[in-house]
Coordinates of C-alpha atoms and ligand atoms in Angstrom, one line a residue:
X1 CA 202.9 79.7 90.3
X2 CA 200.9 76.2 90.8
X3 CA 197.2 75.7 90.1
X4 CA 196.5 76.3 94.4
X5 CA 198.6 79.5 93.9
X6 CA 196.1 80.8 91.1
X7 CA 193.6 79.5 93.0
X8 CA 194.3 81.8 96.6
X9 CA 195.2 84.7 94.7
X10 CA 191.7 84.6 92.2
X11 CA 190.1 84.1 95.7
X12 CA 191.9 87.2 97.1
X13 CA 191.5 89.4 94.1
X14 CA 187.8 89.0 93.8
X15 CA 187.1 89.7 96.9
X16 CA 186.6 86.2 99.3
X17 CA 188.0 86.9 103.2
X18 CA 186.7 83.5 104.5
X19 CA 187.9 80.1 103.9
X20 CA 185.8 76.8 106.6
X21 CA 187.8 74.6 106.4
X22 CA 187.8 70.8 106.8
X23 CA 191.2 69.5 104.8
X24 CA 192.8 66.5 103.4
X25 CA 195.3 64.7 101.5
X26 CA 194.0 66.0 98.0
X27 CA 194.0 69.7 99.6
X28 CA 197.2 70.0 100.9
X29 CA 198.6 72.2 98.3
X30 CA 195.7 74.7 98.7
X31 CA 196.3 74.2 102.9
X32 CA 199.8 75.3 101.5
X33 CA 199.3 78.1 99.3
X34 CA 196.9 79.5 101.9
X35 CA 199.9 79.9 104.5
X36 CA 202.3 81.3 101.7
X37 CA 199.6 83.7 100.2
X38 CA 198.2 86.0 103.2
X39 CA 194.5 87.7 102.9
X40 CA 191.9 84.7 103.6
X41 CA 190.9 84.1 107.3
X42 CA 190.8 80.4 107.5
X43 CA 189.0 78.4 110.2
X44 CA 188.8 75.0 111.0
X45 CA 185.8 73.0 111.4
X46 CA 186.0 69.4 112.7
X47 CA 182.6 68.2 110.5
X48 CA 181.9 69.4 106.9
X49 CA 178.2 69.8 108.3
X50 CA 180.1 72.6 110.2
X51 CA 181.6 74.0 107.3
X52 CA 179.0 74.6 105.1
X53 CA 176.6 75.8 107.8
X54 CA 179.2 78.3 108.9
X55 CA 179.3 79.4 105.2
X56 CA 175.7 79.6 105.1
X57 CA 175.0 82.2 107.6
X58 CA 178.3 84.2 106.5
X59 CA 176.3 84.8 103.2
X60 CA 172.9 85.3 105.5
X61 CA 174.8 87.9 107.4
X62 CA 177.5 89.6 104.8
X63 CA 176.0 89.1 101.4
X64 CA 179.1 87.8 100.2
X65 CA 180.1 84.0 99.8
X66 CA 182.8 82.6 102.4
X67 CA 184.7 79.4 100.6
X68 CA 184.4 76.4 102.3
X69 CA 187.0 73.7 102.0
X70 CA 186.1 69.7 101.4
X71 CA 187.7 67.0 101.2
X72 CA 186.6 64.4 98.3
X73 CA 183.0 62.9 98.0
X74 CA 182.6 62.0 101.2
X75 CA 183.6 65.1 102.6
X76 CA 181.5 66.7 100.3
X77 CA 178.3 64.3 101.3
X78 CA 179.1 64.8 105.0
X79 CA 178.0 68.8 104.8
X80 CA 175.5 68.0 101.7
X81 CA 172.3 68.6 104.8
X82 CA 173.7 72.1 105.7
X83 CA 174.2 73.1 101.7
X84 CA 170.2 72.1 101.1
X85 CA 169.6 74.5 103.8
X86 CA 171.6 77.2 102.3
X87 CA 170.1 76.3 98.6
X88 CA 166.8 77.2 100.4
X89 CA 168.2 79.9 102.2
X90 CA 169.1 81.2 98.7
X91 CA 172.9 81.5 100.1
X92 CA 175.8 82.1 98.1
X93 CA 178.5 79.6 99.0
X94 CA 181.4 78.8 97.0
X95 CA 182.6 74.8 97.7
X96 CA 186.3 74.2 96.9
X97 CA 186.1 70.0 97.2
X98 CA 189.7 68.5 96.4
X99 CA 189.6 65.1 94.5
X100 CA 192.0 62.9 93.1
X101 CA 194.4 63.7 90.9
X102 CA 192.7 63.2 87.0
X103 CA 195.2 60.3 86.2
X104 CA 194.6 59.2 89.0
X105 CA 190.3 58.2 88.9
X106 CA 190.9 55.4 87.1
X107 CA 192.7 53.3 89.0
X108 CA 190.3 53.8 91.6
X109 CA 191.4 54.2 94.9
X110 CA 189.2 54.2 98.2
X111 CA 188.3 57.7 98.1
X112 CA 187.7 58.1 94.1
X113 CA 183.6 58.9 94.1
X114 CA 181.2 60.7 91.8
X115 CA 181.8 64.0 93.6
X116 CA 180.3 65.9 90.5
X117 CA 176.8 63.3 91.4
X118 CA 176.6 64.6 94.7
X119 CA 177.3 68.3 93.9
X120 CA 174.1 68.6 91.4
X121 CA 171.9 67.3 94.3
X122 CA 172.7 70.5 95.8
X123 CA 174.4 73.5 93.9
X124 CA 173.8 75.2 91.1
X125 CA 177.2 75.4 89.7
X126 CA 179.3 72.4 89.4
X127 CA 182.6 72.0 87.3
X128 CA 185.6 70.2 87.7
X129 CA 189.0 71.5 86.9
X130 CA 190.9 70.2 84.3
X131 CA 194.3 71.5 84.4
X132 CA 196.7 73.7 86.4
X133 CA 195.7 76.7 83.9
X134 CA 192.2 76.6 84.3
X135 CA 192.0 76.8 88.1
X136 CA 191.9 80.2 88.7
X137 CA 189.0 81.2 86.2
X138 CA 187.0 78.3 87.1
X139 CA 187.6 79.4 90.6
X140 CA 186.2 83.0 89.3
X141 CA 183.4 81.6 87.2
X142 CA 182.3 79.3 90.0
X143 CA 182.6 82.5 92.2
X144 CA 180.3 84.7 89.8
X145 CA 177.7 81.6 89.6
X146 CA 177.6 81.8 93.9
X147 CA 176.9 85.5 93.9
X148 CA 174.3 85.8 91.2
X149 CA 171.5 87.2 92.7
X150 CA 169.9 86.3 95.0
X151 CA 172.8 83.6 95.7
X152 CA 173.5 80.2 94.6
X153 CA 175.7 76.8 95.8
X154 CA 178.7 76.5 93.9
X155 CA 181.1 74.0 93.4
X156 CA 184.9 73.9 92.1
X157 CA 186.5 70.5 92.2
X158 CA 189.9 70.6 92.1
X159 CA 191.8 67.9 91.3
X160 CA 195.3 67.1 93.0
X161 CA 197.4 68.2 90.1
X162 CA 195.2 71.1 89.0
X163 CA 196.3 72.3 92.3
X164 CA 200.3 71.1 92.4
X165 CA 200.8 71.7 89.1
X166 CA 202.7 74.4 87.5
X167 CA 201.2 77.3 85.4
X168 CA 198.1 79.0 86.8
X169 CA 196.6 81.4 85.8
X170 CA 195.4 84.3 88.1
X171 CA 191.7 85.6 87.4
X172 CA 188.9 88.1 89.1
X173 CA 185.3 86.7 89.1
X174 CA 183.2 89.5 87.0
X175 CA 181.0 91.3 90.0
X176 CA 177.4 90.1 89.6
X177 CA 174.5 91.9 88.0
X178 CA 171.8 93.6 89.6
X179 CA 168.8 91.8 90.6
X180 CA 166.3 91.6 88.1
X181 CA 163.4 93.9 88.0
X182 CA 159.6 92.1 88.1
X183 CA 157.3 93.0 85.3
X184 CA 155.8 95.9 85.7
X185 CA 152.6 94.1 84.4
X186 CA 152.9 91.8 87.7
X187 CA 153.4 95.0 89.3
X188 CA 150.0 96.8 88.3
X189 CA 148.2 93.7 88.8
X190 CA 149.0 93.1 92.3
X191 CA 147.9 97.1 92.4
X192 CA 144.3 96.2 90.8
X193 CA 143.7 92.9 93.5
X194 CA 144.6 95.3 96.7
X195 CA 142.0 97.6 95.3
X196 CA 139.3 95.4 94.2
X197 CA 137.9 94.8 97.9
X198 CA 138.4 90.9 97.8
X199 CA 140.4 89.0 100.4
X200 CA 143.9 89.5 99.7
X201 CA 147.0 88.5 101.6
X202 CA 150.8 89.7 100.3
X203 CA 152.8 86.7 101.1
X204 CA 156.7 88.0 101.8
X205 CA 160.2 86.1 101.4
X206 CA 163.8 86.1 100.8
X207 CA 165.0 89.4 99.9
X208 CA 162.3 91.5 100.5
X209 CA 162.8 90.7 103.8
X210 CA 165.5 93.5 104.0
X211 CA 164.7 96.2 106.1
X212 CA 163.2 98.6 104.5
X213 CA 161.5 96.4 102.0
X214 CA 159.6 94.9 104.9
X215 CA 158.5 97.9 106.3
X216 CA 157.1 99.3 102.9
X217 CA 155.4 95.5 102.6
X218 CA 153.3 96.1 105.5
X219 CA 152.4 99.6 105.1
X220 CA 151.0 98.2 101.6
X221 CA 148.8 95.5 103.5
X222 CA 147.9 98.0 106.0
X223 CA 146.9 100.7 103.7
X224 CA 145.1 98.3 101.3
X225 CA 143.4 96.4 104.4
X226 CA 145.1 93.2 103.1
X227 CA 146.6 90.3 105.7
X228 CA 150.4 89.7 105.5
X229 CA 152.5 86.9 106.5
X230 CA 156.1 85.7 106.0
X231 CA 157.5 82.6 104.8
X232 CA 157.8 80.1 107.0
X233 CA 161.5 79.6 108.1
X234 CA 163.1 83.3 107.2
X235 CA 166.7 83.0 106.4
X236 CA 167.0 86.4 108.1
X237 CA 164.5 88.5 109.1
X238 CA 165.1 92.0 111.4
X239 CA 162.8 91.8 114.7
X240 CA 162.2 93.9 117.4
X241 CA 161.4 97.8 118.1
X242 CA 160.9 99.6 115.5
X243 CA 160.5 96.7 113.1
X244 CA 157.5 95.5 111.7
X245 CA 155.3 92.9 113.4
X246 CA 155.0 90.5 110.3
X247 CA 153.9 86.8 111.8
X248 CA 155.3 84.0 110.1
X249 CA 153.5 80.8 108.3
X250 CA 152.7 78.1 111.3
X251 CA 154.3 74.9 110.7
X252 CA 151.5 72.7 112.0
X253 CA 149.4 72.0 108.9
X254 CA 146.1 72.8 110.5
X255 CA 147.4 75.9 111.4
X256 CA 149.3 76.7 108.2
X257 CA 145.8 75.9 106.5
X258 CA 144.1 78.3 109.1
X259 CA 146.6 81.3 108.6
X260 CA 145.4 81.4 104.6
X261 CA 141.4 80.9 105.8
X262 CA 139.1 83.0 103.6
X263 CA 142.5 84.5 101.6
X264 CA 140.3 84.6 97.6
X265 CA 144.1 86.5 96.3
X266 CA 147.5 86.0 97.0
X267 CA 150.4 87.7 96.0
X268 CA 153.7 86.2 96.2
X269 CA 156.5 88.4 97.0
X270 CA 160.4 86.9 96.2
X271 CA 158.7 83.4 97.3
X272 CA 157.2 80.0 96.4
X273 CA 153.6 78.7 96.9
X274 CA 153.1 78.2 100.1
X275 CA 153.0 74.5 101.1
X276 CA 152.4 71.9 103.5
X277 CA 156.0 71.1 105.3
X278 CA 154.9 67.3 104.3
X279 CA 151.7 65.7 102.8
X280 CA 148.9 64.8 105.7
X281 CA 146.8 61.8 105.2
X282 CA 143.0 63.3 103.4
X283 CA 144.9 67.3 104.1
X284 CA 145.5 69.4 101.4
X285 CA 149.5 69.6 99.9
X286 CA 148.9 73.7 99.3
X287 CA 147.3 75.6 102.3
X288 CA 145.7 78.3 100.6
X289 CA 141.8 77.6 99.8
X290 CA 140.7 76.2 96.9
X291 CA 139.7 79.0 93.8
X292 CA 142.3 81.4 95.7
X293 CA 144.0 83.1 92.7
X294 CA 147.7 83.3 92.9
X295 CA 150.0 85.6 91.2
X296 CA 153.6 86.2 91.3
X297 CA 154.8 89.8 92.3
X298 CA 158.4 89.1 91.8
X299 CA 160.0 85.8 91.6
X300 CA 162.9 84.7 94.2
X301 CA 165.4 86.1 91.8
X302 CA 163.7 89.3 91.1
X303 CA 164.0 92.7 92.9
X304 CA 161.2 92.5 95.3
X305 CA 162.2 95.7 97.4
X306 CA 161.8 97.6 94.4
X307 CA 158.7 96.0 93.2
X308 CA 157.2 96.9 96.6
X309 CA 158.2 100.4 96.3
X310 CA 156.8 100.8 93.0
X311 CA 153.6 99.1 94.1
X312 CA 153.2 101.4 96.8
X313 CA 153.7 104.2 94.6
X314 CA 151.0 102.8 92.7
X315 CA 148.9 102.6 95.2
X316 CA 149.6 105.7 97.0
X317 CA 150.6 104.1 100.5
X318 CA 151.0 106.6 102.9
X319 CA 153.5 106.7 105.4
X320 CA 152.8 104.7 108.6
X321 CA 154.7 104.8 112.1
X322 CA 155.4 101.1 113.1
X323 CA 153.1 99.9 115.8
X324 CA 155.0 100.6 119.6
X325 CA 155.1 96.8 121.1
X326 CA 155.1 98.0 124.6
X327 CA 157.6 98.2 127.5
X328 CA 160.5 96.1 127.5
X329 CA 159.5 93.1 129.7
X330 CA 161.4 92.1 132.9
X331 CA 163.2 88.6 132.7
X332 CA 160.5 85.9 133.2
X333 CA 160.8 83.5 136.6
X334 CA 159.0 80.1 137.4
X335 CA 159.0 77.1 135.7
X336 CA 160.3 77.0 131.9
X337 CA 157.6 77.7 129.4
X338 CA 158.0 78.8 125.7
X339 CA 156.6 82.2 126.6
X340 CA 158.8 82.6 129.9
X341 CA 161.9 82.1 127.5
X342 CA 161.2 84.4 125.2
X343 CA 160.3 86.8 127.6
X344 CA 163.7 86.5 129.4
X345 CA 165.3 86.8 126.0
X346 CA 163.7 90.1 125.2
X347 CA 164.6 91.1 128.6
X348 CA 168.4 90.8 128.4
X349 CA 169.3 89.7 125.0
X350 CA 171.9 93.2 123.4
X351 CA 171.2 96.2 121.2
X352 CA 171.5 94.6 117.0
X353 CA 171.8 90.5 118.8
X354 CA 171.7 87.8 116.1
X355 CA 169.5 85.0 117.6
X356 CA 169.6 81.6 115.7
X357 CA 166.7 79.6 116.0
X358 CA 167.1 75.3 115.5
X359 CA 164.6 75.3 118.3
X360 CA 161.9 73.3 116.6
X361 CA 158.9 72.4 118.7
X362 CA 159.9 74.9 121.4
X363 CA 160.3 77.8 119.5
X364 CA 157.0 78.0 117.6
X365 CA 155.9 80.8 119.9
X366 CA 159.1 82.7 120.5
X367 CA 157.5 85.8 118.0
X368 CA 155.4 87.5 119.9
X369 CA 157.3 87.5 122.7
X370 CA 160.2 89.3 121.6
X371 CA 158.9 91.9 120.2
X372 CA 159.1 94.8 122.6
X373 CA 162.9 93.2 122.5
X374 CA 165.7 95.8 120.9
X375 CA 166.5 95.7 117.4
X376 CA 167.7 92.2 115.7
X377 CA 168.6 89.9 113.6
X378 CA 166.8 86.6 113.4
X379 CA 167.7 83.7 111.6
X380 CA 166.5 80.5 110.9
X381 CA 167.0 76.7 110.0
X382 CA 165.5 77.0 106.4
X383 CA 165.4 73.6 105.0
X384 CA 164.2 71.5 107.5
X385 CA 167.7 69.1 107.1
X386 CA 168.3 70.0 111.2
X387 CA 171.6 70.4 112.3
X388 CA 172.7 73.5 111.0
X389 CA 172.0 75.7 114.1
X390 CA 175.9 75.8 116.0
X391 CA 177.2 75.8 112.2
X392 CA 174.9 78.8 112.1
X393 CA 176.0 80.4 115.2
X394 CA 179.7 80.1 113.9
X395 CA 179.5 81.6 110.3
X396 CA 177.0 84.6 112.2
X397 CA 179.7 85.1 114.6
X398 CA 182.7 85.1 112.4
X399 CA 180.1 87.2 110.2
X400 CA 179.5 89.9 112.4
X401 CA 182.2 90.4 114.6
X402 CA 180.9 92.9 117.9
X403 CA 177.8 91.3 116.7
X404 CA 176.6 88.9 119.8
X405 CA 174.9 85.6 118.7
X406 CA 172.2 83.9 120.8
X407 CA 171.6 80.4 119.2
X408 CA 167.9 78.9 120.6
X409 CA 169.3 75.4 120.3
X410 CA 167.3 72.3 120.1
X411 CA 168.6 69.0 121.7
X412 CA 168.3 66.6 119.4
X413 CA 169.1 69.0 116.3
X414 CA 172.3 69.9 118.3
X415 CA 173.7 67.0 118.3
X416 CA 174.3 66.2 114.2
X417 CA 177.1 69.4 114.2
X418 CA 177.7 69.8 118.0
X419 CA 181.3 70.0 116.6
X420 CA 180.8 73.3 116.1
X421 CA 181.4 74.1 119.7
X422 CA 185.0 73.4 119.2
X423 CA 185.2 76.2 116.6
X424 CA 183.3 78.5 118.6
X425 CA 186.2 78.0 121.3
X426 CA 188.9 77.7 119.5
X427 CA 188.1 81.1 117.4
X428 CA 186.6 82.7 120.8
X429 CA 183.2 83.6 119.1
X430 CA 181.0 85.7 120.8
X431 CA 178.1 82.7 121.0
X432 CA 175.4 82.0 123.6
X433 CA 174.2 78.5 123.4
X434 CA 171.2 78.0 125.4
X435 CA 170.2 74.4 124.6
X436 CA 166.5 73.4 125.1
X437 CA 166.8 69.9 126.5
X438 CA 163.2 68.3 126.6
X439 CA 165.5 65.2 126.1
X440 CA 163.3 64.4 122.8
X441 CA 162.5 64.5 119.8
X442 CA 159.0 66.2 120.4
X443 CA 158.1 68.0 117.0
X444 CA 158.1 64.0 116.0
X445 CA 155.4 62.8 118.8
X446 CA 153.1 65.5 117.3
X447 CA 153.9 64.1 113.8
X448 CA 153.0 60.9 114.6
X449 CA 149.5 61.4 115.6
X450 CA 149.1 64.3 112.5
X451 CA 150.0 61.0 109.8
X452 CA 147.4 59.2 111.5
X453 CA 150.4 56.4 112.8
X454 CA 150.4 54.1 115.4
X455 CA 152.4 55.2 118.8
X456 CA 153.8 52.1 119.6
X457 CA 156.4 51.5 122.5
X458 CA 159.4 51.3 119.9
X459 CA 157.8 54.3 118.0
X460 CA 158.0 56.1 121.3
X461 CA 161.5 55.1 121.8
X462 CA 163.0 56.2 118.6
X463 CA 161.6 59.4 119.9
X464 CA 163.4 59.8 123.4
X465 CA 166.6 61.0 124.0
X466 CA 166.3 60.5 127.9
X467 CA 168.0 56.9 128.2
X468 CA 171.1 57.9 128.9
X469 CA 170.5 61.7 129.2
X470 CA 172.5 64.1 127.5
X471 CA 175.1 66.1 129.4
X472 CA 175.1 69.5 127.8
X473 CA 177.4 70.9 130.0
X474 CA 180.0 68.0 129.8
X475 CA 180.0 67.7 126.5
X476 CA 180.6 71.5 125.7
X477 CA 183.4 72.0 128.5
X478 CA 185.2 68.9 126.7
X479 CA 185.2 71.0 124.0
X480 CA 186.4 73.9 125.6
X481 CA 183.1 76.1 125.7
X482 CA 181.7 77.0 129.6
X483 CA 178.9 75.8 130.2
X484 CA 175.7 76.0 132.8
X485 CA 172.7 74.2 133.5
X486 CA 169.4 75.9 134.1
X487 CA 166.6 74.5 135.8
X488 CA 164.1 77.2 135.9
X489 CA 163.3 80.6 134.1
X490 CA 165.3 82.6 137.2
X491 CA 168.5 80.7 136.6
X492 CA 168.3 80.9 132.7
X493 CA 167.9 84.7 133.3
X494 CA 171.2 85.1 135.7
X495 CA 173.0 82.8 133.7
X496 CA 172.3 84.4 130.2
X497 CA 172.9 88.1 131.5
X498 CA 176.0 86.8 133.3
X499 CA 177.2 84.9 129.2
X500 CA 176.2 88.1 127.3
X501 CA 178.6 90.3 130.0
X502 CA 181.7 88.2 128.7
X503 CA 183.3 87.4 125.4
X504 CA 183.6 84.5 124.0
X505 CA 181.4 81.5 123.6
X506 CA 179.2 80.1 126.4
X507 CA 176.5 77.4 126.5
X508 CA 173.3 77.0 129.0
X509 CA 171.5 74.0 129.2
X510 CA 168.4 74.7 130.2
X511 CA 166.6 71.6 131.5
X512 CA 163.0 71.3 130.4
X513 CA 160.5 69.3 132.9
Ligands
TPP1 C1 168.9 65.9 108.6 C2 167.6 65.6 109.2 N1 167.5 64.3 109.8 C3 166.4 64.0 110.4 C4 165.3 64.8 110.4 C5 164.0 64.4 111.0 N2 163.7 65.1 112.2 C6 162.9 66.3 112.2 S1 162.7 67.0 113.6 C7 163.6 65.8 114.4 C8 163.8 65.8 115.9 C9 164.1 67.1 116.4 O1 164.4 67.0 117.8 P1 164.9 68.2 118.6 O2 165.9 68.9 117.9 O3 165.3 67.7 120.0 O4 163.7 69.2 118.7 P2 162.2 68.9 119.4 O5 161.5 68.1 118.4 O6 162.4 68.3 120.7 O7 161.6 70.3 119.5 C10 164.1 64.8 113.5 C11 164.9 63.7 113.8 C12 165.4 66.1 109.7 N3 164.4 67.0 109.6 N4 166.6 66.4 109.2

């Protein structure tokens, strides 16, 4: 057995089913061993950006790590945006970057590079194989390191002749340990602030977004008259009937400032300080007020469901029905508005849809209106790097198979990984692309004026995508996804019923005025 051998069958025998995939010379012995060895679905991705945001939302979907298959540094550096993203979606990936072969680094040859450097921007694991015999329990130790709770980036680097050399050695990754529990100190504390009658808000992340963990997280605040809000960019967050309506953190900085207004205690559940997106000219960096006291519940790595449970206990919570958002709207008509989309969406999206939201300025007031929507997933572009939302749509649909996915698709974000499309055909995903194409980059315009910078006409034009216009629909049929244009909120409705009757991938681009 050779080191790639090892390598497939560790993969196998601890459990991986997933392998994006963007190969090259140094991998072709893994590419082999994968078609000798059966048991990993492997699907190509024509950008590593691709790649590693289809392996993100596997994680955000399965809780299990899909492997995702590099090619050198620069393959590496080309899906390094989409691995920040799942770093801060706390994501579990496992990165399997071939490299030159170890006599071969020093006589550097075009593609030698500090592939290690680039790794410890992002992951939290990072080792490099050394010989054929190692490869299979680095593979499972770099496997272990992804799933530690709540997930982690990790990176094997396999050199060529780790991988065509003989003598490896099959090995199973040791299944991870359970989450840690918070200090019951924390616990009781958090207890004493929701019953000292001050301002309090309970501010929610990462895994205690799990249903029910949510749930009990609200009935806390509501019991204990305390404000709750979520993170700001949820990696995945279940929405709609008979889910709770918890309201994220705005990302406009006066209004992130707002949301905390008159908060004297906050308690942070599985998540950071809240924080200004960027620094503002003369604005504060944290948007809580000054003298609020903080405390930590349970860290990011903690067990925050169970933390909430025990705090409710504590506190005596009583059972609470979750608040009926009214009837299910009718698809919206009429010009396209913010509101009018999500209203259509609520309208016809399925029964347990997984939406993906890259849709930046647009989106910021797609949560109220999809509310009285049935139950889903919703999933969002955590790290700010954009370009991760068709990467998304891919890993959610490969993911959750039966499972349809509705990506809310920016323009400009779309097109760093539009690649993706190609995947989506090729592996006849259940996707729905509707593409928002305001033919800018808007969010930036409102940026300009918040750092207090001077709109000039070339500021202005690194800021329009109109000159030449985007063809949404071209571009997708080249890459063999159908594809629609919408002009107005009747068309998207007809359009996105007609998509979600159909398998397979679809895209809309709806035209905004
Ligand atoms: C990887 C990466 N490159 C650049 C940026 C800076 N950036 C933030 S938003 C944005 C434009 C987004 O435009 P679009 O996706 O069309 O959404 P809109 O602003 O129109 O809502 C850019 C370029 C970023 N956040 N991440």
């Amino acid at each position: 057995m050779n080191g790639a051998e090892s390598l497939v069958h560790s993969l196998i025998d601890s459990g991986v089913k997933t392998v994006f995939a963007n190969p090259g010379t140094s991998e072709m012995h893994f590419v082999a061993a994968l078609d000798r060895i059966p048991g990993l679905r492997c699907v190509l991705c024509l950008d590593e950006a691709v790649v590693t945001g289809a392996a993100d939302a596997y994680y955000r979907m399965t809780g299990e790590p899909a492997a995702t298959l590099l090619h050198c540094g620069p393959g590496f550096a080309n899906g390094i945006s989409n691995l920040h993203n799942a770093r801060r979606a706390r994501s579990g990936v496992l990165n399997i970057v071939g490299d030159q072969a170890n006599a071969h680094v020093p006589l550097d040859a075009p593609l030698t590079s500090d592939v290690a450097g680039l790794a410890h921007a992002v992951c939290a694991h990072v080792h490099r194989s050394a010989t054929a015999a190692d490869v299979g329990a680095d593979a499972a130790a770099a496997l272990a390191a992804a799933r530690r709770f709540p997930g982690f980036v990790s990176t094997l680097i396999l050199p060529a002749d780790t991988a065509w050399d003989e003598g490896g050695v099959v090995a199973t990754a040791e299944p991870p340990a359970p989450a840690a529990p918070a200090d019951p100190a924390a616990i009781a504390q958090a207890a004493a602030w929701l019953n000292n009658g001050k301002p309090t808000m309970l501010l929610v992340g990462g895994a205690a977004f799990a249903e029910p963990a949510l749930l009990t997280a609200w009935r806390i605040a509501q019991g204990a008259g305390a404000k709750i809000l979520c993170e700001r960019s949820p990696a995945r967050m279940p929405r709609g009937r008979g889910r709770v309506p918890v309201e994220r953190i705005p990302y406009p900085i006066d209004l992130g400032i707002a949301a905390f207004a008159g908060i004297e205690q906050l308690i942070l559940v599985n998540t950071g300080e809240p924080v200004g997106f960027f620094a503002y000219p003369g604005k504060p960096g944290r948007l809580y007020p000054e003298g609020c006291a903080v405390m930590v519940m349970s860290t990011p790595e903690q067990d925050g469901p169970a933390a909430l449970e025990a705090l409710a206990a504590k506190l005596g919570t009583p059972a609470a029905p979750v608040p009926d958002p009214g009837p299910r709207p009718a698809p919206a008509s009429g010009p396209v508005t913010p509101e009018g989309v999500a209203q259509t969406l609520a309208a016809v999206m399925p029964e347990n849809a997984i939406i993906i939201d890259e849709a930046i300025s647009f989106g910021r007031g797609f949560f109220p209106g999809t509310r009285a929507a049935p139950p889903h997933d919703w999933v969002m572009l955590t790290g700010g790097a954009i370009g991760e939302g068709i990467p998304l749509a891919v890993g959610a649909a490969i993911a959750a198979p039966g499972r349809r996915v509705i990506a809310l698709q920016a323009d400009g974000s779309a097109m760093y990984s539009a690649a993706g499309l190609w995947t989506q055909a090729r592996e006849r995903l259940d996707v729905t692309t509707i593409i928002l194409a305001n033919r800018k980059y808007a969010i930036l315009l409102g940026e300009l004026a918040g750092v207090g910078a001077n709109p000039g006409r070339t500021a202005l034009d690194m800021m329009d995508l109109s000159n030449p216009a985007l063809d949404w629909v071209q571009l997708a049929g080249g890459m063999g996804v159908p594809a629609s244009r919408a002009e107005n909120l009747d068309e998207l409705a007809v359009q996105l019923a007609a998509s979600l009757a159909q398998p397979g991938p679809h895209l809309i681009e709806l035209v905004i005025g």
